[in-house]
């Protein structure tokens, strides 16, 4: 993989066959920093091979963790000799989840100095709820936008933390610190995403005492001794959903394996509304779609609502559904930037703030387009697979952040997609 790689897609072919889903990105980027709390050796399995994970592992090594790859999806991480030190912006700007280092280091060392996080640009991405949670646990916070976030606590004390907004990041971050706080922490209005539950299960396996994860009240009895453990990360709900939507949008017939179908209920319901057939096998599903399929009206929201991280992919599907559809973005204030790319391909979509109205067109046409961010990038692949002709997708390093072997997985489903690296600069003539 090189920065500057593009994907070249010859579209118009239905996807057929089966695809196996990797471990969940958003669980992995929380569980890997959580190993900091173990002060011992953890073995983590089903780790997806994606660039966000590689960056998180590099940050852990920078902090002094010993990281050993036991196979491409299994890592042994020894955090015994970790040092508390500033995590610089060059590292944190590369991924949003770098902010989980704050909760984990605050829990382990009573202090953390971490530069502001990067990640996909969906408009303003505040971290006020994370910081409020740390303060309620007794920490002192010094933070200016885009600077080093400094947090210290003489002693973390369990507390009642009510979030004004449902936030995955704040729920996870406060859980990470609260397992080392004395007494009981109660998180109210907590996020219920599968990766929140996965992190809680991992922390419990390390010795923590957390219950209620997956509901909107999570309770944590803190200060339990934490030890290393072996843990297997759940399958990626968003990767699975992306292949399900791609299968439907190309009028294909695809078995998606290694999933937890319960995590995909909102998508399955919406696909069925469109007339797509989804057979549910528990840890697999089979998706096939008629031509044409019907439109639908989608509103994204926190779990168990329709995931915002499947919104761009679903918009591509709705752009070729019959009749009028709409998509309301209920989580982020600016997540329709990619629509401009779909307009280039002949889609009929008008966006007004967080609302998109879609008139289904018969077909998309090929174009040169780019990935604005990770999930928008996945949507661009689907658009390329749907369109007649050759589509070129640029800025695919966004996609590599969260999709393991994306080209190989789509090729195995019969897609005509290849990765093309930029030509190396011509060597200067020796003469
Ligand atoms: C995580 C996911 C991201 C997904 C999002 C929502 C990871 C690494 N990323 O992002 O892919 O799109 O959940 O499912 O897991 N908010 C505040 N104050 C805060 C924190 C958040 O106002 O302190 C707001 C945000 O602006 C947003 C909403 O809460 O409107 C949800 O954000 P949050 O759930 O925190 O998203 P992330 O954890 O950053």
mmCIF file of C-alpha atoms in Angstrom, residues 54-401:
data_model
loop_
_atom_site.group_PDB
_atom_site.id
_atom_site.type_symbol
_atom_site.label_atom_id
_atom_site.label_comp_id
_atom_site.label_asym_id
_atom_site.label_seq_id
_atom_site.Cartn_x
_atom_site.Cartn_y
_atom_site.Cartn_z
ATOM 1 C CA UNK A 54 -1.177 -0.323 13.202
ATOM 2 C CA UNK A 55 -0.999 3.292 14.398
ATOM 3 C CA UNK A 56 -2.474 2.385 17.787
ATOM 4 C CA UNK A 57 0.072 -0.435 18.176
ATOM 5 C CA UNK A 58 2.877 1.986 17.261
ATOM 6 C CA UNK A 59 1.689 4.445 19.909
ATOM 7 C CA UNK A 60 1.642 1.660 22.529
ATOM 8 C CA UNK A 61 5.202 0.725 21.553
ATOM 9 C CA UNK A 62 6.235 4.384 21.804
ATOM 10 C CA UNK A 63 4.884 4.373 25.375
ATOM 11 C CA UNK A 64 7.007 1.299 26.166
ATOM 12 C CA UNK A 65 4.699 -1.650 25.502
ATOM 13 C CA UNK A 66 6.186 -4.818 24.021
ATOM 14 C CA UNK A 67 4.044 -5.782 21.056
ATOM 15 C CA UNK A 68 4.485 -9.134 19.357
ATOM 16 C CA UNK A 69 2.490 -10.308 16.344
ATOM 17 C CA UNK A 70 1.641 -14.011 16.916
ATOM 18 C CA UNK A 71 -0.158 -14.161 13.570
ATOM 19 C CA UNK A 72 -1.577 -11.384 11.350
ATOM 20 C CA UNK A 73 -4.676 -11.110 13.569
ATOM 21 C CA UNK A 74 -3.269 -12.011 16.989
ATOM 22 C CA UNK A 75 -1.091 -9.753 19.120
ATOM 23 C CA UNK A 76 0.622 -10.226 22.445
ATOM 24 C CA UNK A 77 0.925 -6.917 24.279
ATOM 25 C CA UNK A 78 2.977 -6.536 27.444
ATOM 26 C CA UNK A 79 2.352 -3.192 29.129
ATOM 27 C CA UNK A 80 4.362 -3.950 32.306
ATOM 28 C CA UNK A 81 7.113 -1.415 31.590
ATOM 29 C CA UNK A 82 5.000 1.359 30.154
ATOM 30 C CA UNK A 83 6.045 4.937 30.907
ATOM 31 C CA UNK A 84 3.628 7.824 31.190
ATOM 32 C CA UNK A 85 4.758 10.378 28.632
ATOM 33 C CA UNK A 86 3.278 12.868 26.254
ATOM 34 C CA UNK A 87 1.736 11.346 23.137
ATOM 35 C CA UNK A 88 2.612 13.886 20.423
ATOM 36 C CA UNK A 89 0.354 15.317 17.748
ATOM 37 C CA UNK A 90 2.221 13.520 14.914
ATOM 38 C CA UNK A 91 0.749 10.314 16.372
ATOM 39 C CA UNK A 92 -2.645 11.413 17.692
ATOM 40 C CA UNK A 93 -3.623 13.327 14.553
ATOM 41 C CA UNK A 94 -3.639 10.040 12.644
ATOM 42 C CA UNK A 95 -6.664 8.575 14.434
ATOM 43 C CA UNK A 96 -9.650 9.699 16.451
ATOM 44 C CA UNK A 97 -9.384 6.864 18.943
ATOM 45 C CA UNK A 98 -6.053 8.202 20.223
ATOM 46 C CA UNK A 99 -8.211 9.920 22.855
ATOM 47 C CA UNK A 100 -8.732 6.527 24.538
ATOM 48 C CA UNK A 101 -5.112 6.799 25.656
ATOM 49 C CA UNK A 102 -6.286 9.564 28.007
ATOM 50 C CA UNK A 103 -8.738 7.385 29.921
ATOM 51 C CA UNK A 104 -6.369 4.414 29.982
ATOM 52 C CA UNK A 105 -3.303 6.402 31.123
ATOM 53 C CA UNK A 106 -5.317 8.391 33.651
ATOM 54 C CA UNK A 107 -6.491 5.058 35.107
ATOM 55 C CA UNK A 108 -3.013 3.548 35.176
ATOM 56 C CA UNK A 109 -0.815 6.524 36.119
ATOM 57 C CA UNK A 110 -3.228 9.121 37.519
ATOM 58 C CA UNK A 111 -2.164 11.464 34.712
ATOM 59 C CA UNK A 112 -2.156 11.708 30.939
ATOM 60 C CA UNK A 113 -0.713 14.118 28.380
ATOM 61 C CA UNK A 114 -2.107 13.413 24.938
ATOM 62 C CA UNK A 115 -2.295 15.745 21.930
ATOM 63 C CA UNK A 116 -5.742 16.438 20.442
ATOM 64 C CA UNK A 117 -7.092 13.580 18.326
ATOM 65 C CA UNK A 118 -7.480 13.519 14.532
ATOM 66 C CA UNK A 119 -9.910 11.294 12.600
ATOM 67 C CA UNK A 120 -12.585 11.754 9.963
ATOM 68 C CA UNK A 121 -13.854 15.287 9.400
ATOM 69 C CA UNK A 122 -17.614 15.339 10.017
ATOM 70 C CA UNK A 123 -17.677 18.944 11.258
ATOM 71 C CA UNK A 124 -17.123 19.887 14.874
ATOM 72 C CA UNK A 125 -16.098 16.908 17.020
ATOM 73 C CA UNK A 126 -16.081 18.155 20.626
ATOM 74 C CA UNK A 127 -14.712 16.122 23.555
ATOM 75 C CA UNK A 128 -16.431 18.099 26.304
ATOM 76 C CA UNK A 129 -18.341 15.039 27.574
ATOM 77 C CA UNK A 130 -15.114 13.022 27.923
ATOM 78 C CA UNK A 131 -13.504 15.842 29.911
ATOM 79 C CA UNK A 132 -16.605 16.401 32.058
ATOM 80 C CA UNK A 133 -16.546 12.698 32.924
ATOM 81 C CA UNK A 134 -12.873 12.806 33.958
ATOM 82 C CA UNK A 135 -13.519 15.901 36.093
ATOM 83 C CA UNK A 136 -16.434 14.188 37.832
ATOM 84 C CA UNK A 137 -14.028 11.358 38.719
ATOM 85 C CA UNK A 138 -11.846 13.967 40.453
ATOM 86 C CA UNK A 139 -9.348 14.788 37.683
ATOM 87 C CA UNK A 140 -8.066 18.245 36.781
ATOM 88 C CA UNK A 141 -8.203 19.019 33.104
ATOM 89 C CA UNK A 142 -6.197 21.535 31.115
ATOM 90 C CA UNK A 143 -7.257 21.681 27.475
ATOM 91 C CA UNK A 144 -7.187 24.095 24.633
ATOM 92 C CA UNK A 145 -8.467 23.205 21.179
ATOM 93 C CA UNK A 146 -5.732 21.509 19.093
ATOM 94 C CA UNK A 147 -3.220 21.508 21.959
ATOM 95 C CA UNK A 148 -1.930 18.923 24.432
ATOM 96 C CA UNK A 149 -4.689 17.690 26.736
ATOM 97 C CA UNK A 150 -3.260 17.416 30.258
ATOM 98 C CA UNK A 151 -5.164 15.552 32.929
ATOM 99 C CA UNK A 152 -4.068 14.721 36.456
ATOM 100 C CA UNK A 153 -5.749 13.243 39.484
ATOM 101 C CA UNK A 154 -4.367 12.688 42.990
ATOM 102 C CA UNK A 155 -6.986 10.023 43.337
ATOM 103 C CA UNK A 156 -9.846 8.962 41.075
ATOM 104 C CA UNK A 157 -13.127 8.650 42.952
ATOM 105 C CA UNK A 158 -16.248 6.933 41.596
ATOM 106 C CA UNK A 159 -19.055 9.298 40.717
ATOM 107 C CA UNK A 160 -22.349 9.705 38.852
ATOM 108 C CA UNK A 161 -21.625 10.782 35.275
ATOM 109 C CA UNK A 162 -24.582 11.918 33.199
ATOM 110 C CA UNK A 163 -23.803 12.555 29.529
ATOM 111 C CA UNK A 164 -25.725 15.396 27.881
ATOM 112 C CA UNK A 165 -25.298 13.628 24.560
ATOM 113 C CA UNK A 166 -24.946 9.925 23.809
ATOM 114 C CA UNK A 167 -21.260 9.544 22.949
ATOM 115 C CA UNK A 168 -19.417 6.334 22.142
ATOM 116 C CA UNK A 169 -16.032 7.949 22.785
ATOM 117 C CA UNK A 170 -16.991 9.554 26.111
ATOM 118 C CA UNK A 171 -18.649 6.344 27.376
ATOM 119 C CA UNK A 172 -15.555 4.285 26.563
ATOM 120 C CA UNK A 173 -13.094 6.863 27.885
ATOM 121 C CA UNK A 174 -14.878 7.281 31.207
ATOM 122 C CA UNK A 175 -15.172 3.487 31.591
ATOM 123 C CA UNK A 176 -11.398 3.204 31.067
ATOM 124 C CA UNK A 177 -10.632 5.660 33.859
ATOM 125 C CA UNK A 178 -13.462 4.547 36.164
ATOM 126 C CA UNK A 179 -12.181 0.971 36.500
ATOM 127 C CA UNK A 180 -9.349 2.516 38.545
ATOM 128 C CA UNK A 181 -11.533 4.911 40.556
ATOM 129 C CA UNK A 182 -12.342 4.141 44.155
ATOM 130 C CA UNK A 183 -15.979 3.174 44.727
ATOM 131 C CA UNK A 184 -18.924 3.140 42.336
ATOM 132 C CA UNK A 185 -19.204 5.046 39.052
ATOM 133 C CA UNK A 186 -22.589 5.221 37.358
ATOM 134 C CA UNK A 187 -22.629 6.367 33.735
ATOM 135 C CA UNK A 188 -26.070 7.570 32.667
ATOM 136 C CA UNK A 189 -27.155 8.123 29.050
ATOM 137 C CA UNK A 190 -24.314 5.824 27.989
ATOM 138 C CA UNK A 191 -23.740 4.710 24.403
ATOM 139 C CA UNK A 192 -24.964 1.155 23.699
ATOM 140 C CA UNK A 193 -22.883 0.301 20.618
ATOM 141 C CA UNK A 194 -21.558 -3.286 20.332
ATOM 142 C CA UNK A 195 -17.987 -2.018 20.750
ATOM 143 C CA UNK A 196 -18.899 -0.410 24.099
ATOM 144 C CA UNK A 197 -20.096 -3.830 25.262
ATOM 145 C CA UNK A 198 -17.002 -5.518 23.821
ATOM 146 C CA UNK A 199 -14.700 -3.190 25.737
ATOM 147 C CA UNK A 200 -16.660 -3.784 28.964
ATOM 148 C CA UNK A 201 -16.341 -7.560 28.444
ATOM 149 C CA UNK A 202 -12.596 -7.191 27.895
ATOM 150 C CA UNK A 203 -12.148 -5.027 31.006
ATOM 151 C CA UNK A 204 -14.183 -7.534 33.043
ATOM 152 C CA UNK A 205 -11.968 -10.341 31.809
ATOM 153 C CA UNK A 206 -8.980 -8.319 33.069
ATOM 154 C CA UNK A 207 -10.607 -8.177 36.506
ATOM 155 C CA UNK A 208 -12.845 -5.102 36.356
ATOM 156 C CA UNK A 209 -16.381 -5.115 37.746
ATOM 157 C CA UNK A 210 -18.631 -3.499 35.101
ATOM 158 C CA UNK A 211 -22.279 -4.248 34.515
ATOM 159 C CA UNK A 212 -25.047 -2.772 32.390
ATOM 160 C CA UNK A 213 -22.936 -2.209 29.239
ATOM 161 C CA UNK A 214 -25.331 -2.307 26.290
ATOM 162 C CA UNK A 215 -27.997 -0.413 28.268
ATOM 163 C CA UNK A 216 -28.004 3.316 28.918
ATOM 164 C CA UNK A 217 -26.790 2.912 32.512
ATOM 165 C CA UNK A 218 -23.356 1.397 33.065
ATOM 166 C CA UNK A 219 -22.100 0.758 36.598
ATOM 167 C CA UNK A 220 -18.469 0.259 37.469
ATOM 168 C CA UNK A 221 -17.151 -0.791 40.855
ATOM 169 C CA UNK A 222 -13.588 0.468 40.557
ATOM 170 C CA UNK A 223 -10.117 -0.229 41.842
ATOM 171 C CA UNK A 224 -10.189 -3.964 41.285
ATOM 172 C CA UNK A 225 -6.826 -5.550 40.523
ATOM 173 C CA UNK A 226 -6.381 -5.815 36.748
ATOM 174 C CA UNK A 227 -4.334 -8.526 35.068
ATOM 175 C CA UNK A 228 -3.507 -9.592 31.536
ATOM 176 C CA UNK A 229 -5.919 -11.900 29.708
ATOM 177 C CA UNK A 230 -6.715 -13.467 26.330
ATOM 178 C CA UNK A 231 -9.560 -11.861 24.415
ATOM 179 C CA UNK A 232 -11.170 -12.147 20.968
ATOM 180 C CA UNK A 233 -12.586 -8.992 19.380
ATOM 181 C CA UNK A 234 -16.148 -9.078 17.958
ATOM 182 C CA UNK A 235 -16.788 -8.954 14.181
ATOM 183 C CA UNK A 236 -17.048 -5.549 12.547
ATOM 184 C CA UNK A 237 -20.677 -4.499 12.264
ATOM 185 C CA UNK A 238 -19.869 -1.659 9.854
ATOM 186 C CA UNK A 239 -17.667 -3.736 7.562
ATOM 187 C CA UNK A 240 -20.435 -6.374 7.453
ATOM 188 C CA UNK A 241 -23.048 -3.729 6.692
ATOM 189 C CA UNK A 242 -20.882 -2.297 3.917
ATOM 190 C CA UNK A 243 -20.716 -5.675 2.124
ATOM 191 C CA UNK A 244 -24.443 -6.244 2.676
ATOM 192 C CA UNK A 245 -25.250 -2.894 1.054
ATOM 193 C CA UNK A 246 -22.759 -3.535 -1.783
ATOM 194 C CA UNK A 247 -24.401 -6.917 -2.443
ATOM 195 C CA UNK A 248 -27.849 -5.323 -2.598
ATOM 196 C CA UNK A 249 -26.804 -2.275 -4.634
ATOM 197 C CA UNK A 250 -25.235 -4.464 -7.351
ATOM 198 C CA UNK A 251 -28.313 -6.773 -7.383
ATOM 199 C CA UNK A 252 -26.017 -9.543 -6.270
ATOM 200 C CA UNK A 253 -26.278 -12.593 -4.052
ATOM 201 C CA UNK A 254 -23.740 -12.667 -1.218
ATOM 202 C CA UNK A 255 -23.265 -14.622 1.994
ATOM 203 C CA UNK A 256 -21.653 -12.427 4.659
ATOM 204 C CA UNK A 257 -19.900 -14.649 7.195
ATOM 205 C CA UNK A 258 -18.543 -14.110 10.722
ATOM 206 C CA UNK A 259 -21.092 -11.540 11.865
ATOM 207 C CA UNK A 260 -23.347 -11.052 14.873
ATOM 208 C CA UNK A 261 -26.632 -10.518 13.038
ATOM 209 C CA UNK A 262 -28.214 -8.878 16.110
ATOM 210 C CA UNK A 263 -25.795 -5.954 15.600
ATOM 211 C CA UNK A 264 -27.157 -5.435 12.087
ATOM 212 C CA UNK A 265 -30.886 -5.385 12.810
ATOM 213 C CA UNK A 266 -31.500 -1.746 11.860
ATOM 214 C CA UNK A 267 -29.755 -2.212 8.497
ATOM 215 C CA UNK A 268 -31.516 -5.514 7.838
ATOM 216 C CA UNK A 269 -34.888 -3.891 8.554
ATOM 217 C CA UNK A 270 -34.183 -1.040 6.150
ATOM 218 C CA UNK A 271 -32.872 -3.331 3.408
ATOM 219 C CA UNK A 272 -36.037 -5.424 3.722
ATOM 220 C CA UNK A 273 -38.109 -2.230 3.423
ATOM 221 C CA UNK A 274 -36.366 -1.701 0.078
ATOM 222 C CA UNK A 275 -37.398 -5.194 -1.033
ATOM 223 C CA UNK A 276 -33.937 -6.705 -0.514
ATOM 224 C CA UNK A 277 -33.961 -10.293 0.749
ATOM 225 C CA UNK A 278 -31.895 -10.903 3.857
ATOM 226 C CA UNK A 279 -31.655 -14.416 5.249
ATOM 227 C CA UNK A 280 -30.435 -14.388 8.853
ATOM 228 C CA UNK A 281 -28.266 -17.304 9.974
ATOM 229 C CA UNK A 282 -27.128 -15.769 13.296
ATOM 230 C CA UNK A 283 -23.413 -15.649 12.529
ATOM 231 C CA UNK A 284 -23.971 -15.159 8.794
ATOM 232 C CA UNK A 285 -26.522 -13.595 6.502
ATOM 233 C CA UNK A 286 -27.321 -13.881 2.833
ATOM 234 C CA UNK A 287 -28.296 -10.800 0.878
ATOM 235 C CA UNK A 288 -29.893 -10.776 -2.555
ATOM 236 C CA UNK A 289 -31.737 -7.963 -4.266
ATOM 237 C CA UNK A 290 -34.279 -7.618 -7.050
ATOM 238 C CA UNK A 291 -33.869 -5.138 -9.861
ATOM 239 C CA UNK A 292 -35.159 -2.519 -9.228
ATOM 240 C CA UNK A 293 -35.548 -2.198 -5.456
ATOM 241 C CA UNK A 294 -37.683 0.330 -3.585
ATOM 242 C CA UNK A 295 -36.541 3.486 -1.812
ATOM 243 C CA UNK A 296 -36.694 4.136 1.921
ATOM 244 C CA UNK A 297 -36.370 6.837 4.551
ATOM 245 C CA UNK A 298 -33.419 6.556 6.908
ATOM 246 C CA UNK A 299 -32.519 8.468 10.052
ATOM 247 C CA UNK A 300 -29.200 7.736 11.691
ATOM 248 C CA UNK A 301 -28.878 7.602 15.459
ATOM 249 C CA UNK A 302 -26.986 5.975 18.315
ATOM 250 C CA UNK A 303 -27.282 2.173 18.611
ATOM 251 C CA UNK A 304 -29.737 0.481 18.166
ATOM 252 C CA UNK A 305 -30.609 3.198 15.636
ATOM 253 C CA UNK A 306 -29.347 3.104 12.059
ATOM 254 C CA UNK A 307 -25.544 3.557 12.272
ATOM 255 C CA UNK A 308 -24.210 6.846 10.955
ATOM 256 C CA UNK A 309 -21.157 4.887 9.757
ATOM 257 C CA UNK A 310 -23.391 3.119 7.201
ATOM 258 C CA UNK A 311 -25.101 6.321 6.057
ATOM 259 C CA UNK A 312 -22.917 7.106 2.982
ATOM 260 C CA UNK A 313 -23.053 3.489 1.752
ATOM 261 C CA UNK A 314 -26.854 3.404 2.144
ATOM 262 C CA UNK A 315 -27.178 6.721 0.287
ATOM 263 C CA UNK A 316 -25.495 5.116 -2.735
ATOM 264 C CA UNK A 317 -28.012 2.266 -2.644
ATOM 265 C CA UNK A 318 -30.945 4.673 -2.336
ATOM 266 C CA UNK A 319 -29.602 6.768 -5.230
ATOM 267 C CA UNK A 320 -30.532 3.921 -7.605
ATOM 268 C CA UNK A 321 -33.706 2.796 -5.767
ATOM 269 C CA UNK A 322 -37.042 3.542 -7.383
ATOM 270 C CA UNK A 323 -38.876 6.688 -6.281
ATOM 271 C CA UNK A 324 -38.064 9.160 -3.565
ATOM 272 C CA UNK A 325 -35.904 8.380 -0.528
ATOM 273 C CA UNK A 326 -34.471 10.495 2.250
ATOM 274 C CA UNK A 327 -31.595 10.323 4.672
ATOM 275 C CA UNK A 328 -31.512 12.344 7.880
ATOM 276 C CA UNK A 329 -28.145 12.447 9.628
ATOM 277 C CA UNK A 330 -28.876 12.415 13.334
ATOM 278 C CA UNK A 331 -25.356 12.163 14.756
ATOM 279 C CA UNK A 332 -22.920 14.422 12.867
ATOM 280 C CA UNK A 333 -23.527 17.958 11.645
ATOM 281 C CA UNK A 334 -21.541 17.613 8.405
ATOM 282 C CA UNK A 335 -21.600 14.133 6.956
ATOM 283 C CA UNK A 336 -22.868 14.686 3.418
ATOM 284 C CA UNK A 337 -19.695 16.104 1.849
ATOM 285 C CA UNK A 338 -19.318 12.999 -0.312
ATOM 286 C CA UNK A 339 -22.658 13.656 -2.060
ATOM 287 C CA UNK A 340 -20.849 15.956 -4.537
ATOM 288 C CA UNK A 341 -18.999 12.866 -5.821
ATOM 289 C CA UNK A 342 -22.278 11.012 -6.382
ATOM 290 C CA UNK A 343 -23.693 13.998 -8.292
ATOM 291 C CA UNK A 344 -20.719 13.678 -10.664
ATOM 292 C CA UNK A 345 -21.911 10.120 -11.275
ATOM 293 C CA UNK A 346 -25.435 11.226 -12.171
ATOM 294 C CA UNK A 347 -27.184 10.749 -8.797
ATOM 295 C CA UNK A 348 -30.098 13.094 -8.051
ATOM 296 C CA UNK A 349 -29.606 14.137 -4.428
ATOM 297 C CA UNK A 350 -30.211 17.488 -2.776
ATOM 298 C CA UNK A 351 -28.776 18.191 0.645
ATOM 299 C CA UNK A 352 -30.112 20.687 3.106
ATOM 300 C CA UNK A 353 -28.089 20.680 6.325
ATOM 301 C CA UNK A 354 -28.448 17.242 7.879
ATOM 302 C CA UNK A 355 -31.156 16.137 5.439
ATOM 303 C CA UNK A 356 -30.726 14.600 1.992
ATOM 304 C CA UNK A 357 -33.585 14.079 -0.447
ATOM 305 C CA UNK A 358 -32.912 11.452 -3.100
ATOM 306 C CA UNK A 359 -34.731 10.847 -6.393
ATOM 307 C CA UNK A 360 -33.724 7.403 -7.585
ATOM 308 C CA UNK A 361 -32.026 7.281 -10.996
ATOM 309 C CA UNK A 362 -31.842 4.227 -13.282
ATOM 310 C CA UNK A 363 -28.045 4.012 -13.192
ATOM 311 C CA UNK A 364 -24.901 5.782 -12.046
ATOM 312 C CA UNK A 365 -22.194 6.598 -14.576
ATOM 313 C CA UNK A 366 -18.492 6.154 -14.015
ATOM 314 C CA UNK A 367 -16.302 9.079 -12.979
ATOM 315 C CA UNK A 368 -13.088 9.966 -11.207
ATOM 316 C CA UNK A 369 -14.073 10.449 -7.589
ATOM 317 C CA UNK A 370 -12.362 10.465 -4.209
ATOM 318 C CA UNK A 371 -12.808 9.223 -0.654
ATOM 319 C CA UNK A 372 -13.610 12.159 1.639
ATOM 320 C CA UNK A 373 -13.269 9.958 4.726
ATOM 321 C CA UNK A 374 -13.314 6.294 5.718
ATOM 322 C CA UNK A 375 -16.996 5.384 5.295
ATOM 323 C CA UNK A 376 -17.579 7.839 2.448
ATOM 324 C CA UNK A 377 -14.675 6.041 0.785
ATOM 325 C CA UNK A 378 -16.455 2.697 1.157
ATOM 326 C CA UNK A 379 -19.534 4.323 -0.376
ATOM 327 C CA UNK A 380 -17.429 5.440 -3.356
ATOM 328 C CA UNK A 381 -16.360 1.824 -3.953
ATOM 329 C CA UNK A 382 -20.024 0.758 -3.960
ATOM 330 C CA UNK A 383 -20.848 3.588 -6.379
ATOM 331 C CA UNK A 384 -18.030 2.400 -8.659
ATOM 332 C CA UNK A 385 -19.296 -1.201 -8.504
ATOM 333 C CA UNK A 386 -22.787 -0.042 -9.441
ATOM 334 C CA UNK A 387 -21.802 2.323 -12.282
ATOM 335 C CA UNK A 388 -21.326 1.219 -15.871
ATOM 336 C CA UNK A 389 -17.787 1.902 -17.095
ATOM 337 C CA UNK A 390 -14.516 2.530 -15.290
ATOM 338 C CA UNK A 391 -14.531 4.517 -12.045
ATOM 339 C CA UNK A 392 -11.341 5.713 -10.396
ATOM 340 C CA UNK A 393 -11.433 6.269 -6.630
ATOM 341 C CA UNK A 394 -8.677 8.510 -5.257
ATOM 342 C CA UNK A 395 -7.466 9.125 -1.665
ATOM 343 C CA UNK A 396 -8.038 5.476 -0.745
ATOM 344 C CA UNK A 397 -5.742 5.646 2.275
ATOM 345 C CA UNK A 398 -8.892 6.800 4.113
ATOM 346 C CA UNK A 399 -10.425 3.401 3.261
ATOM 347 C CA UNK A 400 -7.315 1.467 4.357
ATOM 348 C CA UNK A 401 -7.821 2.919 7.848
#
